[in-house]
Amino acid sequence: EPEVTQTPSHQVTQMGQEVILRCVPISNHLYFYWYRQILGQKVEFLVSFYNNEISEKSEIFDDQFSVERPDGSNFTLKIRSTKLEDSAMYFCASKGQGIWQPQHFGDGTRLSIL
Amino acid sequence: DQQVKQNSPSLSVQEGRISILNCDYTNSMFDYFLWYKKYPAEGPTFLISISSIKDKNEDGRFTVFLNKSAKHLSLHIVPSQPGDSAVYFCAASAFFDYNAGNMLTFGGGTRLMVKP
């Protein structure tokens, strides 16, 4: 069964550094998402991406964050000037065409900011 | 953000019995509801969904019920198996248009433990 893959599984970075989290969505999907889950908290929406542009973003997704689909298969989340509070599990998801289609999630990248 | 709420943080059930997981929502714009299962160190795995035009959807041992007037949905697992032990999240989205992202709003999760 097709799946969403994320790399790396764990990223440790010094505060203030930039990180890029990578995702390969399911190949025929058109909608792409990033969510995060801080330890002990709910899964939170960050951003959605469709037709090569951001379609929705949350208040969390400020100028520190950016997303890109650099080629036909990868979808990346860049976090600049990382802060301690950016430590979380980051999940990528993708969805096919259609109103009521489920989003499928990758296994996440655990980001630890030191 | 309490738009989607799962009031039971944990549930323990005997193998073979029914597991009922509940979820409440407040946003009347939500029109699509999903249940995800999550094991440690893995991402949420899609289990079953229901659109607002239905009140029940069934897939094997899993049935989701939607009560729009009460803004309540539930997931029934019958019979429960030890392999069902995981954290279950309900999530909801609202459709605006095809260009919108249809972001998911998650509940806090319920940890289900099925005892052999």
Coordinates of C-alpha atoms in Angstrom, one line a residue:
Chain A
E1 CA 0.0 0.0 0.0
P2 CA 1.4 3.5 -0.9
E3 CA 2.6 5.4 2.1
V4 CA 4.0 8.8 3.1
T5 CA 7.7 8.7 3.9
Q6 CA 9.5 11.2 6.1
T7 CA 13.2 11.8 6.7
P8 CA 15.0 12.0 8.9
S9 CA 13.2 10.1 11.7
H10 CA 15.1 12.1 14.3
Q11 CA 16.8 15.5 14.0
V12 CA 18.9 17.1 16.7
T13 CA 19.8 20.7 16.1
Q14 CA 21.3 23.6 18.0
M15 CA 19.0 26.5 18.8
G16 CA 19.3 29.2 16.1
Q17 CA 20.1 26.7 13.4
E18 CA 18.0 26.0 10.3
V19 CA 16.4 22.6 9.7
I20 CA 14.8 21.1 6.7
L21 CA 12.3 18.2 7.2
R22 CA 11.6 16.1 4.2
C23 CA 8.5 14.2 3.0
V24 CA 7.6 12.1 0.0
P25 CA 3.8 12.2 -0.3
I26 CA 1.8 9.4 -1.9
S27 CA 2.5 9.7 -5.6
N28 CA -1.0 10.6 -7.0
H29 CA -2.0 12.9 -4.2
L30 CA -2.5 16.6 -4.8
Y31 CA -2.9 18.1 -1.3
F32 CA 0.0 18.2 1.2
Y33 CA 0.2 19.1 4.8
W34 CA 2.4 19.6 7.8
Y35 CA 1.3 19.0 11.4
R36 CA 3.2 19.0 14.6
Q37 CA 2.6 17.4 18.0
I38 CA 4.5 18.9 21.0
L39 CA 4.9 16.2 23.7
G40 CA 1.7 15.8 25.7
Q41 CA -0.3 18.1 23.5
K42 CA -2.7 17.7 20.6
V43 CA -1.7 17.2 16.9
E44 CA -1.8 20.8 15.5
F45 CA -2.2 21.9 11.9
L46 CA 0.6 24.0 10.5
V47 CA 0.1 24.4 6.7
S48 CA -1.6 22.9 3.7
F49 CA -0.2 23.1 0.1
Y50 CA -2.1 22.7 -3.1
N51 CA -1.4 23.6 -6.7
N52 CA 2.1 24.8 -5.8
E53 CA 1.0 27.2 -3.2
I54 CA 0.0 27.5 0.4
S55 CA -3.8 27.1 0.7
E56 CA -4.1 27.4 4.4
K57 CA -1.8 28.1 7.3
S58 CA -2.2 28.3 11.1
E59 CA -1.1 31.1 13.4
I60 CA 1.9 28.8 14.3
F61 CA 3.1 29.0 10.7
D62 CA 4.8 32.4 10.9
D63 CA 7.8 33.8 9.0
Q64 CA 10.1 31.3 10.7
F65 CA 8.5 28.5 8.6
S66 CA 8.4 27.9 4.9
V67 CA 7.3 25.0 2.7
E68 CA 8.4 23.9 -0.8
R69 CA 7.8 21.3 -3.4
P70 CA 11.2 21.4 -5.1
D71 CA 10.4 18.6 -7.6
G72 CA 7.6 16.2 -8.4
S73 CA 8.0 14.0 -5.4
N74 CA 9.4 15.9 -2.4
F75 CA 7.6 18.2 0.0
T76 CA 9.8 20.1 2.6
L77 CA 9.3 22.1 5.7
K78 CA 12.1 24.6 6.6
I79 CA 12.4 26.1 10.0
R80 CA 14.7 29.0 10.3
S81 CA 16.4 30.2 13.6
T82 CA 15.0 27.2 15.6
K83 CA 13.9 27.8 19.1
L84 CA 13.6 25.4 22.0
E85 CA 9.8 25.4 21.7
D86 CA 10.1 24.1 18.1
S87 CA 10.9 20.7 19.6
A88 CA 8.1 18.4 18.6
M89 CA 7.1 15.5 16.3
Y90 CA 6.4 16.9 12.8
F91 CA 4.1 14.9 10.6
C92 CA 3.6 15.2 6.9
A93 CA 0.3 14.1 5.3
S94 CA -1.1 13.9 1.8
K95 CA -4.6 13.6 0.4
G96 CA -6.0 12.6 -3.0
Q97 CA -8.6 14.5 -5.0
G98 CA -12.2 14.6 -3.7
I99 CA -14.1 16.3 -1.0
W100 CA -14.2 13.5 1.5
Q101 CA -10.9 11.9 1.2
P102 CA -8.7 11.0 4.3
Q103 CA -5.3 12.5 4.9
H104 CA -2.6 9.9 5.1
F105 CA 0.3 10.5 7.5
G106 CA 3.9 9.7 7.6
D107 CA 5.7 8.3 10.7
G108 CA 7.0 11.8 11.6
T109 CA 10.3 13.4 12.3
R110 CA 11.2 14.0 15.9
L111 CA 12.9 17.4 16.1
S112 CA 14.9 18.1 19.2
I113 CA 16.3 21.6 19.7
L114 CA 19.2 21.9 22.2
Chain B
D1 CA -8.4 25.1 21.0
Q2 CA -11.3 22.8 22.2
Q3 CA -13.2 22.4 18.9
V4 CA -12.7 18.7 19.0
K5 CA -12.7 16.9 22.4
Q6 CA -12.2 13.4 23.5
N7 CA -13.1 13.3 27.1
S8 CA -11.8 9.9 28.0
P9 CA -8.0 9.8 28.1
S10 CA -8.0 6.1 28.5
L11 CA -10.2 3.0 28.1
S12 CA -9.6 -0.6 29.1
V13 CA -11.7 -3.4 27.5
Q14 CA -11.6 -7.2 27.6
E15 CA -10.7 -9.0 24.5
G16 CA -13.8 -9.9 22.5
R17 CA -15.9 -7.2 24.0
I18 CA -17.0 -3.9 22.4
S19 CA -14.9 -0.8 22.6
I20 CA -16.7 2.5 22.4
L21 CA -14.6 5.7 21.9
N22 CA -16.3 9.0 22.0
C23 CA -15.6 12.4 20.5
D24 CA -17.5 15.8 20.7
Y25 CA -17.1 18.8 18.6
T26 CA -18.3 22.4 18.7
N27 CA -17.8 23.8 15.2
S28 CA -21.0 23.3 13.2
M29 CA -19.0 23.9 10.0
F30 CA -17.3 20.5 10.3
D31 CA -18.6 18.1 7.7
Y32 CA -16.1 15.3 7.6
F33 CA -14.9 13.3 10.5
L34 CA -12.2 10.7 10.8
W35 CA -10.7 8.3 13.2
Y36 CA -7.0 7.6 13.3
K37 CA -5.1 4.9 15.3
K38 CA -1.6 5.7 16.5
Y39 CA 1.1 3.3 17.8
P40 CA 4.2 4.7 19.6
A41 CA 6.9 6.0 17.2
E42 CA 4.5 5.9 14.2
G43 CA 2.3 8.4 12.5
P44 CA -1.5 8.4 12.8
T45 CA -3.0 5.6 10.6
F46 CA -6.3 6.3 9.0
L47 CA -9.0 4.0 10.2
I48 CA -12.5 5.1 9.1
S49 CA -14.3 8.3 8.3
I50 CA -17.8 9.6 7.9
S51 CA -19.3 12.6 6.1
S52 CA -22.0 14.8 7.5
I53 CA -24.6 13.4 5.1
K54 CA -24.5 10.0 6.8
D55 CA -25.0 8.9 10.4
K56 CA -23.2 5.6 10.2
N57 CA -20.3 4.1 8.4
E58 CA -19.1 0.5 8.8
D59 CA -15.8 -1.2 7.8
G60 CA -15.3 -4.6 9.2
R61 CA -15.1 -4.5 13.0
F62 CA -15.1 -0.7 13.0
T63 CA -18.3 1.4 12.9
V64 CA -18.5 5.2 13.3
F65 CA -21.7 6.9 14.3
L66 CA -22.4 10.6 13.9
N67 CA -25.0 12.5 15.8
K68 CA -25.0 15.9 14.2
S69 CA -27.6 17.4 16.5
A70 CA -25.5 16.5 19.5
K71 CA -22.2 17.2 17.7
H72 CA -21.0 13.8 18.8
L73 CA -19.4 10.9 17.1
S74 CA -18.3 7.5 18.4
L75 CA -16.2 4.7 17.2
H76 CA -17.3 1.1 17.9
I77 CA -14.8 -1.8 17.7
V78 CA -16.4 -5.2 17.8
P79 CA -14.9 -7.6 18.8
S80 CA -11.9 -5.9 20.4
Q81 CA -8.6 -7.5 19.9
P82 CA -5.3 -7.0 21.8
G83 CA -3.8 -5.6 18.6
D84 CA -6.3 -2.8 18.7
S85 CA -4.4 -1.4 21.7
A86 CA -3.3 2.1 20.6
V87 CA -4.1 5.7 20.9
Y88 CA -7.2 6.7 18.9
F89 CA -7.7 10.2 17.6
C90 CA -10.8 11.7 16.2
A91 CA -10.4 14.6 13.7
A92 CA -12.7 16.9 11.8
S93 CA -12.5 19.1 8.8
A94 CA -14.8 21.6 7.0
F95 CA -15.0 21.8 3.3
F96 CA -14.8 25.3 1.8
D97 CA -13.6 24.9 -1.8
Y98 CA -11.3 22.6 -3.8
N99 CA -8.4 25.0 -3.4
A100 CA -8.6 25.0 0.4
G101 CA -6.6 22.7 2.4
N102 CA -9.3 21.1 4.5
M103 CA -7.1 21.2 7.6
L104 CA -7.8 18.6 10.2
T105 CA -8.6 19.6 13.8
F106 CA -7.7 16.8 16.2
G107 CA -9.0 15.6 19.6
G108 CA -6.6 14.9 22.3
G109 CA -6.7 11.1 21.9
T110 CA -8.0 8.1 23.9
R111 CA -5.6 5.3 24.8
L112 CA -7.3 2.0 24.3
M113 CA -6.0 -1.1 26.1
V114 CA -7.5 -4.4 25.1
K115 CA -6.7 -7.1 27.7
P116 CA -6.4 -10.7 26.6

